[in-house]
PDB file of C-alpha atoms and ligand atoms in Angstrom:
ATOM      1  CA  MET A 262       0.000   0.000   0.000  1.00 48.00           C
ATOM      2  CA  ASP A 263       1.347   3.426  -0.864  1.00 47.00           C
ATOM      3  CA  VAL A 264       1.187   6.639   1.169  1.00 43.00           C
ATOM      4  CA  ALA A 265      -1.794   8.036  -0.803  1.00 46.00           C
ATOM      5  CA  GLN A 266      -3.884   4.920  -0.110  1.00 50.00           C
ATOM      6  CA  ALA A 267      -2.925   4.928   3.551  1.00 46.00           C
ATOM      7  CA  LYS A 268      -3.889   8.606   3.756  1.00 45.00           C
ATOM      8  CA  ASN A 269      -7.437   7.866   2.602  1.00 48.00           C
ATOM      9  CA  ILE A 270      -7.817   5.439   5.471  1.00 47.00           C
ATOM     10  CA  CYS A 271      -7.305   8.246   7.980  1.00 48.00           C
ATOM     11  CA  VAL A 272      -9.074  11.228   6.446  1.00 42.00           C
ATOM     12  CA  ASP A 273     -11.839  11.425   9.061  1.00 41.00           C
ATOM     13  CA  GLU A 274      -9.552  11.895  12.021  1.00 38.00           C
ATOM     14  CA  SER A 275      -9.399  15.225  13.795  1.00 44.00           C
ATOM     15  CA  GLU A 276      -5.902  14.792  15.211  1.00 53.00           C
ATOM     16  CA  LYS A 277      -4.154  15.742  11.992  1.00 60.00           C
ATOM     17  CA  ASN A 278      -0.666  15.524  13.337  1.00 85.00           C
ATOM     18  CA  ILE A 279      -1.226  11.938  14.396  1.00 88.00           C
ATOM     19  CA  ASP A 280      -2.934  11.172  11.100  1.00 85.00           C
ATOM     20  CA  ASP A 281      -0.056  12.473   9.060  1.00 86.00           C
ATOM     21  CA  GLN A 282       2.300  10.249  10.952  1.00 92.00           C
ATOM     22  CA  MET A 283      -0.060   7.269  10.716  1.00 94.00           C
ATOM     23  CA  GLU A 284      -0.039   7.566   6.943  1.00 92.00           C
ATOM     24  CA  GLU A 285       3.703   7.205   7.052  1.00 93.00           C
ATOM     25  CA  ILE A 286       3.597   4.279   9.481  1.00 96.00           C
ATOM     26  CA  LEU A 287       0.865   2.348   7.674  1.00 96.00           C
ATOM     27  CA  ALA A 288       2.431   2.830   4.270  1.00 95.00           C
ATOM     28  CA  SER A 289       5.006   0.163   5.114  1.00 94.00           C
ATOM     29  CA  TYR A 290       2.328  -2.493   5.764  1.00 97.00           C
ATOM     30  CA  THR A 291       0.230  -4.589   3.413  1.00 96.00           C
ATOM     31  CA  GLY A 292      -2.873  -4.635   5.614  1.00 95.00           C
ATOM     32  CA  THR A 293      -2.905  -8.213   6.916  1.00 96.00           C
ATOM     33  CA  LYS A 294      -4.100  -8.922  10.436  1.00 95.00           C
ATOM     34  CA  ASP A 295      -0.858 -10.559  11.541  1.00 96.00           C
ATOM     35  CA  GLU A 296       0.809  -7.168  11.225  1.00 97.00           C
ATOM     36  CA  LEU A 297      -1.258  -5.695  14.064  1.00 98.00           C
ATOM     37  CA  ILE A 298       1.253  -6.105  16.901  1.00 97.00           C
ATOM     38  CA  SER A 299       4.080  -4.757  14.779  1.00 97.00           C
ATOM     39  CA  MET A 300       1.926  -1.735  13.880  1.00 98.00           C
ATOM     40  CA  LEU A 301       1.106  -1.070  17.523  1.00 98.00           C
ATOM     41  CA  GLN A 302       4.782  -1.308  18.431  1.00 97.00           C
ATOM     42  CA  LYS A 303       5.693   1.198  15.735  1.00 96.00           C
ATOM     43  CA  VAL A 304       2.949   3.584  16.834  1.00 96.00           C
ATOM     44  CA  GLN A 305       4.142   3.385  20.419  1.00 93.00           C
ATOM     45  CA  VAL A 306       7.737   4.058  19.449  1.00 91.00           C
ATOM     46  CA  ARG A 307       6.573   7.094  17.467  1.00 91.00           C
ATOM     47  CA  PHE A 308       4.180   8.636  19.999  1.00 89.00           C
ATOM     48  CA  GLY A 309       5.352   7.110  23.289  1.00 84.00           C
ATOM     49  CA  TYR A 310       1.884   5.552  23.749  1.00 89.00           C
ATOM     50  CA  LEU A 311      -1.064   4.391  21.647  1.00 95.00           C
ATOM     51  CA  PRO A 312      -3.308   7.362  20.839  1.00 94.00           C
ATOM     52  CA  GLU A 313      -6.963   6.357  20.470  1.00 94.00           C
ATOM     53  CA  SER A 314      -7.188   7.868  16.994  1.00 94.00           C
ATOM     54  CA  ALA A 315      -4.145   5.861  15.882  1.00 96.00           C
ATOM     55  CA  MET A 316      -5.802   2.624  17.015  1.00 97.00           C
ATOM     56  CA  GLU A 317      -9.029   3.584  15.207  1.00 96.00           C
ATOM     57  CA  CYS A 318      -6.968   4.257  12.119  1.00 95.00           C
ATOM     58  CA  ILE A 319      -5.336   0.825  12.344  1.00 97.00           C
ATOM     59  CA  ALA A 320      -8.760  -0.808  12.714  1.00 97.00           C
ATOM     60  CA  ARG A 321      -9.964   0.830   9.508  1.00 96.00           C
ATOM     61  CA  PHE A 322      -6.733  -0.071   7.747  1.00 97.00           C
ATOM     62  CA  LEU A 323      -7.029  -3.739   8.717  1.00 97.00           C
ATOM     63  CA  LYS A 324     -10.808  -3.751   8.258  1.00 96.00           C
ATOM     64  CA  VAL A 325     -11.341  -5.165  11.742  1.00 97.00           C
ATOM     65  CA  PRO A 326     -13.555  -3.866  14.578  1.00 97.00           C
ATOM     66  CA  GLU A 327     -11.902  -1.237  16.800  1.00 97.00           C
ATOM     67  CA  SER A 328     -12.503  -3.603  19.730  1.00 97.00           C
ATOM     68  CA  THR A 329     -10.057  -6.061  18.146  1.00 97.00           C
ATOM     69  CA  VAL A 330      -7.264  -3.475  18.109  1.00 98.00           C
ATOM     70  CA  PHE A 331      -8.116  -2.199  21.609  1.00 97.00           C
ATOM     71  CA  GLY A 332      -8.273  -5.805  22.834  1.00 97.00           C
ATOM     72  CA  VAL A 333      -4.723  -6.546  21.673  1.00 97.00           C
ATOM     73  CA  ALA A 334      -3.452  -3.189  22.964  1.00 96.00           C
ATOM     74  CA  THR A 335      -4.854  -3.813  26.426  1.00 95.00           C
ATOM     75  CA  PHE A 336      -3.792  -7.477  26.564  1.00 95.00           C
ATOM     76  CA  TYR A 337      -0.065  -6.842  26.302  1.00 94.00           C
ATOM     77  CA  ALA A 338       1.633  -4.999  29.158  1.00 85.00           C
ATOM     78  CA  GLN A 339       4.149  -3.469  26.722  1.00 89.00           C
ATOM     79  CA  PHE A 340       1.490  -1.161  25.307  1.00 93.00           C
ATOM     80  CA  LYS A 341       0.613   2.131  26.997  1.00 89.00           C
ATOM     81  CA  LEU A 342      -2.766   3.711  26.383  1.00 90.00           C
ATOM     82  CA  VAL A 343      -1.988   7.054  27.984  1.00 85.00           C
ATOM     83  CA  PRO A 344       0.903   9.435  27.307  1.00 85.00           C
ATOM     84  CA  THR A 345       3.952   8.900  29.456  1.00 87.00           C
ATOM     85  CA  GLY A 346       6.222  11.534  30.931  1.00 90.00           C
ATOM     86  CA  ARG A 347       9.594  12.550  29.545  1.00 90.00           C
ATOM     87  CA  ASN A 348      11.182  10.694  32.476  1.00 93.00           C
ATOM     88  CA  ILE A 349      10.080   7.214  33.507  1.00 93.00           C
ATOM     89  CA  ILE A 350      10.657   6.475  37.185  1.00 96.00           C
ATOM     90  CA  LYS A 351      10.488   2.806  38.156  1.00 97.00           C
ATOM     91  CA  VAL A 352      10.600   1.827  41.797  1.00 98.00           C
ATOM     92  CA  CYS A 353      11.332  -1.782  42.699  1.00 98.00           C
ATOM     93  CA  ARG A 354       8.726  -3.540  44.785  1.00 96.00           C
ATOM     94  CA  GLY A 355      10.556  -6.872  44.953  1.00 97.00           C
ATOM     95  CA  THR A 356      11.180  -8.697  48.204  1.00 97.00           C
ATOM     96  CA  ALA A 357      14.823  -7.664  48.646  1.00 98.00           C
ATOM     97  CA  CYS A 358      13.939  -4.024  48.109  1.00 98.00           C
ATOM     98  CA  HIS A 359      10.860  -4.273  50.265  1.00 97.00           C
ATOM     99  CA  VAL A 360      12.772  -5.548  53.289  1.00 97.00           C
ATOM    100  CA  ARG A 361      15.328  -2.787  52.871  1.00 97.00           C
ATOM    101  CA  GLY A 362      12.880   0.088  52.809  1.00 97.00           C
ATOM    102  CA  GLY A 363      11.564   0.126  49.245  1.00 97.00           C
ATOM    103  CA  ALA A 364       8.083   1.093  50.443  1.00 97.00           C
ATOM    104  CA  ARG A 365       9.485   4.209  52.083  1.00 98.00           C
ATOM    105  CA  ILE A 366      11.233   5.183  48.831  1.00 98.00           C
ATOM    106  CA  LEU A 367       8.053   4.706  46.836  1.00 98.00           C
ATOM    107  CA  SER A 368       6.017   6.642  49.343  1.00 98.00           C
ATOM    108  CA  HIS A 369       8.508   9.524  49.267  1.00 98.00           C
ATOM    109  CA  ILE A 370       8.459   9.665  45.452  1.00 98.00           C
ATOM    110  CA  LYS A 371       4.649   9.563  45.419  1.00 98.00           C
ATOM    111  CA  LYS A 372       4.580  12.484  47.806  1.00 97.00           C
ATOM    112  CA  THR A 373       7.274  14.424  45.932  1.00 96.00           C
ATOM    113  CA  LEU A 374       5.629  14.043  42.520  1.00 96.00           C
ATOM    114  CA  GLY A 375       2.028  14.028  43.728  1.00 97.00           C
ATOM    115  CA  ILE A 376       1.158  10.944  41.674  1.00 96.00           C
ATOM    116  CA  THR A 377       0.694   7.229  42.246  1.00 96.00           C
ATOM    117  CA  PRO A 378       2.178   4.349  40.190  1.00 95.00           C
ATOM    118  CA  GLY A 379       0.719   4.307  36.690  1.00 88.00           C
ATOM    119  CA  GLN A 380       0.233   8.080  36.669  1.00 90.00           C
ATOM    120  CA  THR A 381       2.050  10.945  34.945  1.00 91.00           C
ATOM    121  CA  THR A 382       2.578  14.427  36.358  1.00 93.00           C
ATOM    122  CA  PRO A 383       0.361  17.082  34.738  1.00 92.00           C
ATOM    123  CA  ASP A 384       3.404  18.700  33.092  1.00 92.00           C
ATOM    124  CA  ARG A 385       4.267  15.278  31.605  1.00 89.00           C
ATOM    125  CA  GLU A 386       7.704  15.455  33.129  1.00 93.00           C
ATOM    126  CA  TYR A 387       7.497  12.187  35.121  1.00 94.00           C
ATOM    127  CA  THR A 388       5.672   8.882  34.917  1.00 93.00           C
ATOM    128  CA  LEU A 389       5.832   6.672  37.995  1.00 96.00           C
ATOM    129  CA  GLU A 390       5.826   2.886  37.702  1.00 94.00           C
ATOM    130  CA  THR A 391       6.668  -0.029  39.944  1.00 96.00           C
ATOM    131  CA  VAL A 392       8.451  -3.217  38.934  1.00 95.00           C
ATOM    132  CA  ALA A 393       8.721  -6.666  40.521  1.00 96.00           C
ATOM    133  CA  CYS A 394      12.546  -6.806  40.465  1.00 96.00           C
ATOM    134  CA  ILE A 395      15.097  -5.066  38.316  1.00 95.00           C
ATOM    135  CA  GLY A 396      17.741  -7.720  38.911  1.00 96.00           C
ATOM    136  CA  ALA A 397      19.979  -5.636  41.149  1.00 97.00           C
ATOM    137  CA  CYS A 398      18.851  -7.017  44.515  1.00 98.00           C
ATOM    138  CA  ALA A 399      22.318  -6.592  46.064  1.00 98.00           C
ATOM    139  CA  LEU A 400      21.799  -2.833  45.681  1.00 98.00           C
ATOM    140  CA  ALA A 401      18.374  -2.804  47.327  1.00 98.00           C
ATOM    141  CA  PRO A 402      16.395  -0.680  47.621  1.00 98.00           C
ATOM    142  CA  THR A 403      16.595   0.260  43.965  1.00 98.00           C
ATOM    143  CA  MET A 404      14.922   2.495  41.436  1.00 98.00           C
ATOM    144  CA  VAL A 405      15.443   3.286  37.765  1.00 97.00           C
ATOM    145  CA  THR A 406      15.228   6.681  36.115  1.00 96.00           C
ATOM    146  CA  ASN A 407      14.863   6.181  32.391  1.00 92.00           C
ATOM    147  CA  ASP A 408      17.597   3.568  31.765  1.00 88.00           C
ATOM    148  CA  GLU A 409      19.781   4.387  34.747  1.00 95.00           C
ATOM    149  CA  THR A 410      19.713   2.150  37.821  1.00 97.00           C
ATOM    150  CA  HIS A 411      20.141   3.686  41.271  1.00 97.00           C
ATOM    151  CA  GLY A 412      20.911   1.513  44.278  1.00 98.00           C
ATOM    152  CA  GLN A 413      20.874   1.768  48.070  1.00 98.00           C
ATOM    153  CA  MET A 414      18.307   4.490  47.787  1.00 98.00           C
ATOM    154  CA  THR A 415      17.362   6.776  50.617  1.00 98.00           C
ATOM    155  CA  THR A 416      14.820   9.586  50.639  1.00 97.00           C
ATOM    156  CA  LYS A 417      17.737  12.008  50.597  1.00 97.00           C
ATOM    157  CA  LYS A 418      19.163  10.393  47.459  1.00 97.00           C
ATOM    158  CA  VAL A 419      15.739  10.606  45.822  1.00 97.00           C
ATOM    159  CA  ASP A 420      15.628  14.344  46.568  1.00 96.00           C
ATOM    160  CA  GLU A 421      19.105  14.775  45.100  1.00 95.00           C
ATOM    161  CA  LEU A 422      18.115  12.890  41.958  1.00 93.00           C
ATOM    162  CA  PHE A 423      15.093  15.096  41.340  1.00 91.00           C
ATOM    163  CA  LYS A 424      17.099  18.199  42.155  1.00 89.00           C
ATOM    164  CA  SER A 425      19.842  17.322  39.662  1.00 82.00           C
ATOM    165  CA  SER A 426      17.203  16.454  37.082  1.00 75.00           C
ATOM    166  CA  ASP A 427      15.553  19.874  37.557  1.00 72.00           C
ATOM    167  CA  GLU A 428      18.915  21.627  37.374  1.00 73.00           C
ATOM    168  CA  GLY A 429      19.714  19.764  34.154  1.00 65.00           C
ATOM    169  CA  GLU A 430      16.556  21.195  32.637  1.00 62.00           C
ATOM    170  CA  ASP A 431      17.306  24.721  33.763  1.00 56.00           C
ATOM    171  CA  ALA A 432      20.805  24.624  32.297  1.00 46.00           C
TER     172      ALA A 432
HETATM  173  S1  FES B   4      14.032  -7.014  44.554  1.00 51.00           S
HETATM  174 FE1  FES B   4      14.553  -4.994  43.988  1.00 51.00          FE
HETATM  175  S2  FES B   4      16.153  -5.285  42.574  1.00 51.00           S
HETATM  176 FE2  FES B   4      15.535  -7.297  43.039  1.00 51.00          FE
END
């Protein structure tokens, strides 16, 4: 399918910026149902989550009910249905971290950011998540900011991390 054909699939959408990009994404597919997961992955890489209009567009492209696309998107944990923040904070909730004060770290971050796990700050700066174990139990309690692992966390170290992150932005 070429770009012009893909464009016709999305003409009804109001979110034009997303539509323009969907044309580009869908143009590399033939329109078979087994391409659905790959399409969703590409959309998520592009937008950081799966916008509703993008999923509707895929449904029309594949000629399947929207519920089919939403069903797949909600089944797999890898897919995010809401926008994430520029920084992803993951706090470990595994046993090793728990016994070494992980709950206190999580509670402090929740209070500092004013959000709970699964939420994003209104300015879309931070998304807070929890994980079962990040595989660095010897460093418990641990947390990850984007791809960087931080061990032996204390509330003071959390404050320093956020402070340095804010200063990095101001620079
Ligand atoms: S339990 Fe937290 S890193 Fe393994």
